[in-house]
Each structure stands twice: as structure tokens, then as C-alpha cells.
CSV table of C-alpha atoms in Angstrom, one decimal:
chain,number,residue,atom,x,y,z
A,1,MET,CA,0.0,0.0,0.0
A,2,LYS,CA,1.4,3.4,-1.0
A,3,LYS,CA,2.2,5.7,1.9
A,4,VAL,CA,0.2,8.9,1.8
A,5,GLU,CA,2.4,11.9,1.9
A,6,LYS,CA,1.7,14.6,4.4
A,7,ILE,CA,0.5,18.1,3.4
A,8,SER,CA,0.8,20.8,6.0
A,9,GLY,CA,1.2,24.5,5.9
A,10,LYS,CA,2.2,24.4,9.6
A,11,ALA,CA,5.4,22.6,8.6
A,12,LEU,CA,6.7,25.7,6.9
A,13,ILE,CA,6.8,27.7,10.2
A,14,PRO,CA,10.5,26.7,10.9
A,15,PHE,CA,11.4,28.1,7.5
A,16,LEU,CA,9.5,31.3,8.2
A,17,VAL,CA,11.3,31.5,11.6
A,18,PHE,CA,14.6,31.2,9.8
A,19,VAL,CA,13.8,33.9,7.2
A,20,SER,CA,12.1,36.2,9.8
A,21,VAL,CA,15.1,36.1,12.2
A,22,TYR,CA,17.5,36.8,9.3
A,23,LEU,CA,15.3,39.6,7.8
A,24,VAL,CA,14.2,41.3,11.0
A,25,SER,CA,17.7,41.4,12.4
A,26,GLY,CA,18.9,43.1,9.2
A,27,ILE,CA,16.0,45.6,9.2
A,28,VAL,CA,16.6,46.5,12.9
A,29,LEU,CA,20.4,46.9,12.4
A,30,HIS,CA,19.8,49.0,9.3
A,31,ILE,CA,17.6,51.4,11.2
A,32,ARG,CA,20.3,51.7,13.8
A,33,GLY,CA,22.7,52.7,11.0
A,34,VAL,CA,24.9,49.6,11.2
A,35,GLU,CA,26.9,49.0,8.0
A,36,MET,CA,26.2,45.8,6.0
A,37,ALA,CA,23.2,45.4,8.4
A,38,PHE,CA,21.8,42.3,6.6
A,39,TYR,CA,25.1,40.4,7.0
A,40,GLN,CA,25.8,41.0,10.7
A,41,LEU,CA,23.8,38.0,11.9
A,42,PRO,CA,25.5,34.8,10.7
A,43,ALA,CA,23.0,32.9,8.6
A,44,PRO,CA,23.8,29.5,10.3
A,45,ILE,CA,22.6,31.0,13.6
A,46,ALA,CA,19.2,31.9,12.0
A,47,ALA,CA,19.0,28.4,10.6
A,48,PHE,CA,19.8,26.9,14.0
A,49,VAL,CA,16.9,28.9,15.5
A,50,GLY,CA,14.7,27.5,12.7
A,51,ILE,CA,15.8,24.0,13.6
A,52,ILE,CA,15.0,24.5,17.2
A,53,SER,CA,11.5,25.7,16.3
A,54,ALA,CA,11.0,22.5,14.2
A,55,PHE,CA,11.9,20.4,17.2
A,56,LEU,CA,9.3,22.2,19.3
A,57,LEU,CA,6.5,22.3,16.7
A,58,PHE,CA,6.7,18.9,14.9
A,59,GLU,CA,5.2,15.7,16.2
A,60,GLY,CA,7.1,12.6,17.0
A,61,SER,CA,9.9,11.7,19.4
A,62,ILE,CA,13.1,13.6,19.8
A,63,ASP,CA,15.0,10.6,18.3
A,64,GLU,CA,12.7,10.6,15.2
A,65,LYS,CA,13.1,14.3,14.6
A,66,PHE,CA,16.9,14.1,15.2
A,67,ASP,CA,17.1,11.3,12.6
A,68,ASN,CA,15.3,13.4,10.1
A,69,LEU,CA,17.6,16.3,10.7
A,70,ILE,CA,20.7,14.1,10.3
A,71,GLU,CA,19.3,12.4,7.2
A,72,GLY,CA,19.0,15.8,5.6
A,73,CYS,CA,22.4,17.0,6.7
A,74,GLY,CA,24.0,13.8,5.4
A,75,ASP,CA,22.2,13.8,2.0
A,76,SER,CA,24.8,12.9,-0.7
A,77,ASN,CA,24.1,16.1,-2.6
A,78,ILE,CA,24.6,18.2,0.5
A,79,ILE,CA,27.9,16.5,1.3
A,80,ILE,CA,29.1,16.9,-2.3
A,81,MET,CA,28.1,20.5,-2.3
A,82,CYS,CA,30.1,21.1,0.9
A,83,LEU,CA,33.2,19.4,-0.4
A,84,ILE,CA,33.1,21.5,-3.6
A,85,TYR,CA,32.7,24.6,-1.5
A,86,LEU,CA,36.0,23.8,0.3
A,87,LEU,CA,37.9,23.1,-3.0
A,88,ALA,CA,36.5,26.2,-4.6
A,89,GLY,CA,37.5,28.3,-1.6
A,90,ALA,CA,41.0,26.9,-1.6
A,91,PHE,CA,41.4,27.5,-5.3
A,92,SER,CA,40.0,31.1,-5.2
A,93,THR,CA,42.2,32.1,-2.3
A,94,LEU,CA,45.4,30.5,-3.8
A,95,ALA,CA,44.8,32.1,-7.2
A,96,LYS,CA,44.3,35.5,-5.6
A,97,ALA,CA,47.3,35.1,-3.3
A,98,SER,CA,49.5,34.2,-6.3
A,99,GLY,CA,48.5,37.4,-8.1
A,100,GLY,CA,45.8,36.1,-10.4
A,101,VAL,CA,43.2,38.8,-9.8
A,102,ASP,CA,45.7,41.6,-10.0
A,103,SER,CA,47.0,40.2,-13.3
A,104,VAL,CA,43.5,39.9,-14.8
A,105,VAL,CA,42.7,43.5,-13.9
A,106,GLY,CA,46.0,44.7,-15.2
A,107,LEU,CA,45.6,42.7,-18.4
A,108,GLY,CA,42.2,44.2,-19.0
A,109,LEU,CA,43.2,47.8,-18.4
A,110,ALA,CA,46.2,47.4,-20.7
A,111,PHE,CA,44.0,46.5,-23.7
A,112,ILE,CA,40.8,48.5,-23.1
A,113,PRO,CA,40.8,52.1,-24.6
A,114,SER,CA,39.8,54.8,-22.1
A,115,ARG,CA,36.8,55.8,-24.3
A,116,PHE,CA,35.4,52.4,-23.5
A,117,LEU,CA,36.0,52.7,-19.8
A,118,THR,CA,32.5,51.8,-18.5
A,119,ALA,CA,32.1,48.9,-20.9
A,120,GLY,CA,35.6,47.8,-20.0
A,121,ILE,CA,34.8,47.7,-16.3
A,122,PHE,CA,31.8,45.5,-17.1
A,123,LEU,CA,34.0,43.2,-19.2
A,124,ILE,CA,36.8,42.9,-16.7
A,125,ALA,CA,34.4,42.3,-13.8
A,126,SER,CA,32.6,39.6,-15.9
A,127,PHE,CA,35.9,37.7,-16.4
A,128,ILE,CA,37.1,38.0,-12.9
A,129,SER,CA,33.8,36.8,-11.5
A,130,LEU,CA,33.6,34.0,-14.0
A,131,ALA,CA,37.1,32.9,-13.1
A,132,THR,CA,36.8,33.3,-9.3
A,133,GLY,CA,33.2,32.5,-8.8
A,134,SER,CA,32.7,35.4,-6.4
A,135,SER,CA,30.7,38.6,-7.2
A,136,VAL,CA,31.6,40.1,-3.9
A,137,GLY,CA,35.3,39.4,-4.4
A,138,THR,CA,35.2,40.9,-7.8
A,139,ILE,CA,33.6,44.1,-6.7
A,140,THR,CA,36.0,44.4,-3.8
A,141,ALA,CA,39.0,43.9,-6.1
A,142,LEU,CA,37.9,46.1,-8.9
A,143,GLY,CA,35.8,48.7,-7.1
A,144,PRO,CA,38.7,51.1,-6.0
A,145,ILE,CA,40.2,51.0,-9.5
A,146,ALA,CA,36.8,51.7,-11.1
A,147,VAL,CA,36.1,54.7,-8.8
A,148,GLY,CA,39.7,56.0,-9.4
A,149,LEU,CA,39.3,55.9,-13.1
A,150,THR,CA,36.0,57.8,-13.1
A,151,GLU,CA,37.5,60.7,-11.1
A,152,SER,CA,39.5,61.8,-14.1
A,153,SER,CA,37.0,61.0,-16.8
A,154,GLY,CA,33.9,63.0,-16.0
A,155,ILE,CA,31.7,59.9,-16.4
A,156,ASN,CA,28.7,59.1,-14.3
A,157,LEU,CA,29.9,57.3,-11.2
A,158,SER,CA,26.6,55.5,-10.7
A,159,MET,CA,26.8,54.1,-14.2
A,160,VAL,CA,30.3,52.8,-13.7
A,161,LEU,CA,29.4,51.2,-10.3
A,162,GLY,CA,26.2,49.8,-11.9
A,163,ALA,CA,28.4,48.2,-14.7
A,164,LEU,CA,30.7,46.8,-12.1
A,165,VAL,CA,27.9,45.1,-10.2
A,166,GLY,CA,26.4,43.9,-13.5
A,167,GLY,CA,29.6,42.3,-14.6
A,168,ALA,CA,30.2,40.7,-11.3
A,169,MET,CA,26.7,39.1,-11.4
A,170,PHE,CA,27.3,38.0,-15.0
A,171,GLY,CA,30.3,36.0,-14.0
A,172,ASP,CA,28.9,34.7,-10.7
A,173,ASN,CA,25.8,33.4,-12.5
A,174,LEU,CA,27.9,31.4,-15.0
A,175,SER,CA,31.0,30.4,-13.0
A,176,ILE,CA,31.3,26.7,-12.4
A,177,ILE,CA,33.0,27.4,-9.0
A,178,SER,CA,30.4,29.9,-7.8
A,179,ASP,CA,28.6,28.8,-4.7
A,180,THR,CA,25.3,29.6,-6.4
A,181,THR,CA,26.1,27.2,-9.3
A,182,ILE,CA,27.2,24.5,-6.8
A,183,ALA,CA,23.9,24.9,-4.8
A,184,ALA,CA,21.7,25.0,-7.9
A,185,THR,CA,23.2,22.0,-9.6
A,186,ARG,CA,23.4,19.8,-6.5
A,187,THR,CA,19.9,20.6,-5.3
A,188,GLN,CA,18.6,19.7,-8.8
A,189,ASN,CA,20.9,16.8,-9.4
A,190,CYS,CA,22.5,17.9,-12.6
A,191,ASP,CA,26.0,18.5,-13.9
A,192,MET,CA,27.6,22.0,-13.8
A,193,LYS,CA,28.5,21.9,-17.5
A,194,ASP,CA,24.9,21.2,-18.4
A,195,LYS,CA,23.6,24.1,-16.3
A,196,PHE,CA,26.3,26.3,-17.8
A,197,ARG,CA,25.0,25.4,-21.3
A,198,MET,CA,21.5,26.4,-20.3
A,199,ASN,CA,22.6,29.6,-18.5
A,200,ILE,CA,24.9,30.8,-21.3
A,201,LYS,CA,21.8,31.1,-23.6
A,202,LEU,CA,20.4,33.6,-21.1
A,203,ALA,CA,23.4,35.4,-19.8
A,204,LEU,CA,25.4,35.9,-22.9
A,205,PRO,CA,22.8,37.8,-24.9
A,206,ALA,CA,22.1,39.9,-21.8
A,207,GLY,CA,25.8,40.5,-21.4
A,208,ILE,CA,26.3,41.5,-25.1
A,209,ILE,CA,23.3,43.9,-25.1
A,210,THR,CA,24.6,45.5,-21.8
A,211,PHE,CA,28.1,45.8,-23.2
A,212,ILE,CA,26.8,47.5,-26.4
A,213,LEU,CA,24.6,49.9,-24.4
A,214,LEU,CA,27.6,50.8,-22.1
A,215,ILE,CA,29.7,51.5,-25.2
A,216,ILE,CA,27.0,53.9,-26.6
A,217,PHE,CA,26.0,55.6,-23.4
A,218,GLY,CA,29.0,55.2,-21.1
A,219,SER,CA,31.7,57.1,-23.0
A,220,PRO,CA,33.7,59.5,-20.8
A,221,GLU,CA,33.2,63.3,-21.4
A,222,ILE,CA,37.0,63.6,-21.4
A,223,GLN,CA,39.7,61.1,-22.1
A,224,ALA,CA,40.7,59.4,-18.8
A,225,SER,CA,44.3,58.9,-18.0
A,226,GLN,CA,44.5,55.2,-17.3
A,227,SER,CA,46.9,54.1,-14.6
A,228,GLN,CA,48.9,51.1,-15.8
A,229,LYS,CA,48.9,48.0,-13.6
A,230,SER,CA,51.4,45.3,-14.0
A,231,TYR,CA,50.3,41.8,-15.0
A,232,ALA,CA,51.8,38.4,-15.7
A,233,ILE,CA,50.2,36.0,-18.1
A,234,LEU,CA,51.5,33.1,-16.0
A,235,ASP,CA,49.3,34.2,-13.1
A,236,VAL,CA,46.1,33.9,-15.2
A,237,ILE,CA,46.8,30.3,-16.2
A,238,PRO,CA,45.1,28.6,-13.2
A,239,TYR,CA,41.9,30.4,-14.0
A,240,LEU,CA,42.0,29.5,-17.6
A,241,PHE,CA,42.7,25.9,-16.7
A,242,VAL,CA,39.7,25.6,-14.5
A,243,LEU,CA,37.4,27.4,-17.0
A,244,VAL,CA,38.5,25.3,-20.0
A,245,PHE,CA,38.5,21.9,-18.4
A,246,ALA,CA,35.3,22.5,-16.5
A,247,LEU,CA,33.5,23.5,-19.8
A,248,MET,CA,35.0,20.4,-21.4
A,249,GLY,CA,33.1,18.3,-18.9
A,250,GLY,CA,35.9,17.4,-16.5
A,251,ASN,CA,35.0,16.1,-13.1
A,252,VAL,CA,34.6,19.2,-10.9
A,253,PHE,CA,36.8,17.7,-8.1
A,254,LEU,CA,39.6,16.9,-10.5
A,255,VAL,CA,39.3,20.3,-12.2
A,256,LEU,CA,39.4,22.2,-8.9
A,257,THR,CA,42.3,20.1,-7.6
A,258,GLY,CA,44.2,20.8,-10.8
A,259,GLY,CA,43.6,24.5,-10.3
A,260,ILE,CA,44.8,24.2,-6.7
A,261,ILE,CA,48.0,22.5,-7.8
A,262,LEU,CA,48.8,25.1,-10.5
A,263,SER,CA,48.1,28.0,-8.1
A,264,SER,CA,50.1,26.3,-5.4
A,265,LEU,CA,53.1,26.0,-7.7
A,266,LEU,CA,52.9,29.7,-8.6
A,267,LEU,CA,52.6,30.6,-4.9
A,268,LEU,CA,55.5,28.4,-3.9
A,269,ILE,CA,57.7,29.9,-6.6
A,270,LYS,CA,56.9,33.5,-5.5
A,271,ASN,CA,57.4,32.7,-1.8
A,272,GLY,CA,60.6,30.6,-2.0
A,273,PHE,CA,58.8,27.2,-1.7
A,274,ASP,CA,57.5,28.1,1.8
A,275,LEU,CA,55.2,25.1,2.4
A,276,LEU,CA,53.9,26.7,5.6
A,277,VAL,CA,52.6,29.8,3.8
A,278,LEU,CA,51.0,27.5,1.2
A,279,SER,CA,49.2,25.4,3.8
A,280,GLN,CA,48.0,28.5,5.6
A,281,THR,CA,46.6,29.9,2.4
A,282,ILE,CA,44.8,26.7,1.6
A,283,TRP,CA,43.4,26.7,5.1
A,284,GLU,CA,42.3,30.3,4.7
A,285,GLY,CA,40.3,29.2,1.6
A,286,PHE,CA,38.7,26.4,3.6
A,287,THR,CA,37.7,28.6,6.5
A,288,GLY,CA,36.4,31.3,4.1
A,289,MET,CA,33.8,28.8,3.1
A,290,PHE,CA,32.9,27.8,6.7
A,291,GLU,CA,29.7,29.8,6.9
A,292,ILE,CA,28.2,28.6,3.6
A,293,PHE,CA,29.4,25.0,4.4
A,294,LEU,CA,27.7,25.0,7.8
A,295,LEU,CA,24.6,26.8,6.4
A,296,SER,CA,24.2,24.1,3.7
A,297,LEU,CA,24.3,21.3,6.3
A,298,LEU,CA,21.8,23.0,8.6
A,299,ILE,CA,19.4,24.0,5.8
A,300,GLY,CA,19.7,20.5,4.3
A,301,GLY,CA,18.6,19.1,7.7
A,302,LEU,CA,15.9,21.6,8.2
A,303,SER,CA,14.6,21.1,4.6
A,304,ASN,CA,14.3,17.4,5.2
A,305,MET,CA,12.4,17.9,8.5
A,306,VAL,CA,10.0,20.3,6.8
A,307,SER,CA,9.6,17.9,3.9
A,308,LYS,CA,8.8,15.0,6.1
A,309,GLU,CA,6.1,17.0,7.8
A,310,GLY,CA,4.5,18.0,4.4
A,311,GLY,CA,5.7,21.6,4.1
A,312,ILE,CA,7.0,21.3,0.6
A,313,ASN,CA,4.0,19.3,-0.5
A,314,TRP,CA,1.8,22.2,0.9
A,315,ILE,CA,3.7,24.7,-1.3
A,316,ILE,CA,3.3,22.4,-4.3
A,317,SER,CA,-0.5,22.1,-3.6
A,318,LYS,CA,-0.8,25.8,-3.6
A,319,ILE,CA,1.2,26.2,-6.8
A,320,ASN,CA,-1.0,23.6,-8.4
A,321,LYS,CA,-3.9,26.0,-8.2
A,322,PHE,CA,-2.4,28.2,-10.9
A,323,ALA,CA,0.3,26.0,-12.5
A,324,LYS,CA,-1.1,24.0,-15.3
A,325,GLY,CA,2.0,22.7,-17.0
A,326,GLU,CA,5.7,23.2,-17.6
A,327,LYS,CA,5.6,27.0,-18.4
A,328,SER,CA,3.6,27.9,-15.3
A,329,GLY,CA,5.7,25.6,-13.2
A,330,GLU,CA,8.9,27.4,-14.4
A,331,LEU,CA,7.2,30.7,-13.5
A,332,GLY,CA,6.5,29.3,-10.1
A,333,ILE,CA,10.2,28.4,-9.6
A,334,ALA,CA,11.3,31.8,-10.8
A,335,ALA,CA,8.9,33.6,-8.5
A,336,LEU,CA,9.8,31.4,-5.5
A,337,VAL,CA,13.6,31.9,-5.6
A,338,SER,CA,13.1,35.6,-6.4
A,339,MET,CA,10.9,36.2,-3.3
A,340,VAL,CA,13.2,34.3,-1.1
A,341,ASP,CA,16.2,36.3,-2.3
A,342,ILE,CA,14.4,39.5,-1.8
A,343,ALA,CA,13.7,38.3,1.8
A,344,VAL,CA,17.2,37.1,2.8
A,345,ALA,CA,19.4,39.2,0.4
A,346,ASN,CA,21.6,36.1,-0.2
A,347,ASN,CA,21.4,34.3,-3.5
A,348,THR,CA,23.0,31.1,-2.3
A,349,VAL,CA,20.7,30.9,0.7
A,350,ALA,CA,17.7,31.6,-1.6
A,351,ILE,CA,18.8,28.7,-3.8
A,352,ILE,CA,19.4,26.3,-0.9
A,353,ILE,CA,15.9,27.1,0.5
A,354,SER,CA,14.1,26.9,-2.9
A,355,GLY,CA,16.1,24.0,-4.3
A,356,PRO,CA,14.2,21.1,-2.7
A,357,ILE,CA,10.8,22.7,-3.6
A,358,ALA,CA,12.0,23.3,-7.2
A,359,LYS,CA,13.1,19.6,-7.4
A,360,LYS,CA,9.6,18.4,-6.6
A,361,MET,CA,8.1,20.8,-9.0
A,362,CYS,CA,10.3,19.4,-11.7
A,363,LYS,CA,8.8,16.0,-11.2
A,364,GLU,CA,5.3,17.4,-10.9
A,365,TYR,CA,5.4,19.5,-14.1
A,366,LYS,CA,8.0,17.6,-16.2
A,367,ILE,CA,10.6,20.4,-16.0
A,368,ASP,CA,14.1,19.5,-17.0
A,369,PRO,CA,16.4,19.7,-13.9
A,370,ARG,CA,19.0,21.5,-15.9
A,371,ARG,CA,16.5,24.2,-16.7
A,372,SER,CA,15.4,24.4,-13.1
A,373,ALA,CA,19.0,24.9,-12.0
A,374,SER,CA,19.4,27.6,-14.6
A,375,LEU,CA,16.2,29.4,-13.4
A,376,LEU,CA,17.2,29.2,-9.8
A,377,ASP,CA,20.6,30.7,-10.4
A,378,SER,CA,19.4,33.3,-13.0
A,379,PHE,CA,16.6,34.8,-11.0
A,380,SER,CA,18.5,34.8,-7.7
A,381,CYS,CA,21.2,36.6,-9.6
A,382,VAL,CA,18.8,39.2,-11.0
A,383,PHE,CA,17.5,40.2,-7.5
A,384,GLN,CA,20.8,39.8,-5.6
A,385,GLY,CA,22.3,42.3,-8.0
A,386,PHE,CA,19.4,44.7,-7.7
A,387,VAL,CA,18.0,45.0,-4.1
A,388,PRO,CA,19.8,47.9,-2.4
A,389,TYR,CA,20.5,46.0,0.8
A,390,ALA,CA,22.4,43.1,-0.9
A,391,ALA,CA,26.1,42.8,-0.2
A,392,GLN,CA,27.2,43.4,-3.8
A,393,VAL,CA,25.2,46.7,-4.0
A,394,LEU,CA,26.3,47.9,-0.5
A,395,ILE,CA,30.0,47.3,-1.2
A,396,ALA,CA,29.9,49.0,-4.6
A,397,ALA,CA,28.1,52.1,-3.2
A,398,GLY,CA,30.6,52.1,-0.3
A,399,PHE,CA,33.5,52.8,-2.6
A,400,SER,CA,32.0,56.1,-3.5
A,401,ASN,CA,32.6,57.4,0.0
A,402,GLY,CA,29.0,58.6,0.4
A,403,ALA,CA,28.8,60.2,-3.1
A,404,VAL,CA,26.3,57.6,-4.3
A,405,ALA,CA,23.6,55.8,-2.2
A,406,PRO,CA,22.6,52.2,-3.0
A,407,PHE,CA,19.2,53.3,-4.2
A,408,GLN,CA,20.9,55.6,-6.7
A,409,LEU,CA,22.6,52.7,-8.3
A,410,MET,CA,19.4,50.7,-9.1
A,411,PRO,CA,18.5,52.5,-12.4
A,412,TYR,CA,22.0,51.5,-13.7
A,413,PHE,CA,21.7,47.8,-13.1
A,414,TRP,CA,21.1,47.3,-16.9
A,415,TYR,CA,22.5,43.7,-17.0
A,416,GLN,CA,20.2,42.5,-14.3
A,417,PHE,CA,17.1,44.1,-16.0
A,418,ILE,CA,18.0,42.6,-19.3
A,419,LEU,CA,18.8,39.1,-17.9
A,420,GLY,CA,15.5,39.1,-16.0
A,421,ALA,CA,13.6,40.0,-19.2
A,422,ILE,CA,15.4,37.4,-21.3
A,423,ALA,CA,14.8,34.7,-18.6
A,424,ILE,CA,11.1,35.5,-18.5
A,425,VAL,CA,10.9,35.4,-22.3
A,426,SER,CA,12.7,32.0,-22.3
A,427,ILE,CA,9.8,30.6,-20.3
A,428,PHE,CA,7.2,31.4,-22.9
A,429,ILE,CA,9.6,30.9,-25.9
A,430,PRO,CA,11.7,27.9,-24.8
A,431,PHE,CA,14.8,28.7,-26.9
A,432,THR,CA,17.0,27.2,-24.1
A,433,SER,CA,15.3,23.9,-24.0
A,434,PRO,CA,17.5,20.9,-24.8
A,435,LYS,CA,16.5,18.1,-27.2
A,436,ASP,CA,16.9,15.4,-24.6
A,437,LYS,CA,14.9,16.2,-21.4
A,438,TRP,CA,16.2,14.5,-18.3
A,439,ASN,CA,13.2,14.8,-16.0
A,440,PHE,CA,13.4,11.0,-15.5
A,441,THR,CA,16.3,11.7,-13.0
A,442,TYR,CA,13.8,12.0,-10.2
A,443,ASP,CA,12.3,8.5,-10.8
A,444,MET,CA,15.5,6.4,-11.2
A,445,PRO,CA,18.4,5.4,-8.9
A,446,GLU,CA,21.4,7.6,-9.4
A,447,SER,CA,23.5,4.7,-10.9
A,448,LYS,CA,20.8,4.2,-13.6
A,449,VAL,CA,20.6,8.0,-14.2
A,450,LYS,CA,24.3,8.2,-14.9
A,451,ALA,CA,24.2,5.2,-17.2
A,452,HIS,CA,21.2,6.7,-19.0
A,453,ILE,CA,22.8,10.1,-19.4
A,454,SER,CA,26.0,8.5,-20.6
A,455,ASN,CA,24.0,6.7,-23.3
A,456,LEU,CA,22.4,9.9,-24.4
A,457,GLU,CA,25.7,11.6,-24.6
A,458,ASP,CA,27.2,8.8,-26.7
A,459,ASN,CA,24.2,8.8,-29.0
A,460,ARG,CA,24.4,12.6,-29.4
A,461,LYS,CA,28.1,12.4,-30.3
A,462,ALA,CA,27.5,9.6,-32.7
């Protein structure tokens, strides 16, 4: 006899507790004038409060609830996600320490004419973020240079900072080592290269249109005197290695390990083969991912508890009232992750929360998991690069030393507007849809899924 699945709106209360604690703390701190108010309370603490509320609200023994929590924390996709976070953190930190980011910036400035300054900032930010997987890191690295260049050009500072944020979100959305990509692909059980192929059809047109608009409307009133920054092609090689081999379909663990080895060799050469410095840098990369690592574990456990109590089924039942098929289902996924990101101002958190719900919706409405991963990442990217209290926007505005407020940047987030429009169009005109849909992945054991996918790939190549 088939077990009847629970459907309960009450089961969502722990999720609401988590979001409310996270959101209210940010609002209160913002009113008090605290900088980066929405990022002062560590997200894992808010998740822990949500878990406590689940233990208090849900029925069953303590042992049963604890088993459900551990089952969710120990889910294979959650563990894989966490391990990839560690490797991505180590690679990003090593590549930066060995001079990779500085060389990318210097290389870009050396070849971009001053009359294309704003478009050039967008282009450089796109590549740095694509290579490093970090929009915040990109804005932090390039922000002071962008502001310095505008001071001698007479160009609109808000437009330049808007281009900087847009380029950072472009790369973050596509990067295979971005925490948003890792979260989106693992929650939807698809490969990073497949999600990239889906996303590039949305992001590349948006990026090209934005670049053209910035060339037309972003020219300086006077020719800027560009300061020259030194660069070394050798320092860029680890980034190129990771990008190329990831897109070729290499195993993400092997690709990131290869990038770590190359970056380590560069760092050793520059530091006189000091193994202690190397190990400390790798550890710094690991610890830099601790918050998102822990948050993924806790949200995985909380999601499983909520799912067991029927919370996710309740959301699906409500969506069923307006969703009639694949298109309306995709709209539901897009709306869900957008609203969560607006609430928590963290695109990775938004994807981790929305992922399990989206996964069930894929099965319900026959949505390709790769498409679902693309929608999760794209729409969380749109709003993360737009809401004025998001870290990316706050940091960018901060470089202006009070000359520009976060709200003043919003009209210049052209890339985010265009990406959102193209993503919505893609729902009604499915130009990103692959020929071989893999919605069967939710009905088959993982071993059979991999074998089936391998056969599809072989047939496609033949």
C-alpha cells in the first residue's frame, strides 16, 4: 500500500522563523545605522533557530526528529556541495594570493581604450567573477580602480558602479565554482557543465546587449588617464585551466584540484617554496567557506524535516492551483527563488531554500532539472544584484565614500534588468530547451541515471 504523503502549511513555520530572524535582524540593524546590516547576523545562527522551532513544533519523538535532521544533513548532494565549496574556496584564495586577480585587472586595463571605460569595467568584472566564482570578491578587487578611473574621466559614477555590479553578477551566474552554481546543480541533481550550457543562452545575450549599451551611453566626457597596472600571463593560467577543463566536462573535483595544484606551484615559486605559507593559504580558503558550508548542512537538515512534515507538499499544492504545466511551473520556480532572495538578500541561501521545492516541481510539471537549476541561479542573480541591501550593492556604493547611495545605483543595473527580461521570455519561448529532457532523474536510482545520461551523450556524439 502506497504511503500517503503529508501536506501541512504548519510545517513551513520553521522556514518562516529562519527567514524572519534573518530579515528582521537586518532591518533593525539597518535602522540603527549599522553598515552591512543584513550580514551582521551569521546565517547559520538563524538556521539553527529555525531547527529549534522545528523540534518544538513537529510531532514525534526527539529521536525521530533528530534522525530526520541528520538524514537531511547527510544527504549525498549536500555533502558533495560542501566538499566542492571547500575546494572552490581553496582555489580562489590561492589564485588570488598568487597574483591572479591583479593580473586579470592589469591585463584588461592594458588593452581597453579609455573611451570604452565603462564597458571595459563591465567586461573585466565579468571575467574576474567568471574565473573566481565570487561577485563580492570581484567588486571588492575592482571597485577602487573603477572609482579612481571615473574621477579623471567625468563619467557618471553611478553608471560605472552599476556596470561593475552587473559584470560581477554575470560571471557569478555562469562560473562553475560559484557557490550559487554549486547549490543550484546539486539541489537539482545535474552537472555543472549542463547548467552552464543552459545559462549561457540567457546570460550571454544579456551581457552582449549590456556591453553595447555601455559603449554607446558610457563614453567619458573627457579622455581618462588610465593608470597602468602590472600583470603576468602566467598568473592567469590557473583560472584558464579551471574554466577550459570545466567546460570540457571534466570532473569538478579533479578540475578544482588541478587548479589548486597550479596555483600552489605559482605561490611556492613566489614565496621561495614556503610550504607553511602554502598550507595556511589553503586553510584560509577552507575557513572562508565555513559559513556557507555550515549553512548548507543545517538547511539540508531543516529542509528534510520540513519535507517529512509535508511543508514542501503544501507549497506544491498551492502552486497547483495556478500552475497547469511546464511553463507555469517554471514561472513558479522563478517567483519562488526571487521572493526568497528579496527576503534574505543572499542568492546562495535563496537557492538552498528553494532547491528542494523546485526539485519536486520538476517532477510534478516535467521540467528539465538543468532548466530548473538555470532558473534558480538566474533569477536569484537578478535580484541579488538589484536589491539595495544586498552585499554586492552595498559594497559597490561604499567605494563612492557617500557620493552615491545604494538606491541611486538601481537604475543603472542594466544587465540585471536585461537578464530578467530574457529569462522570462525563455519561459514562454523555450529557446534554451535541450532536445533530450532529463526529467526522469527523479524517478530512477542515481546509478541508472548516470548510465542513461552516458548513453544519451554517446548517441548525441554519434
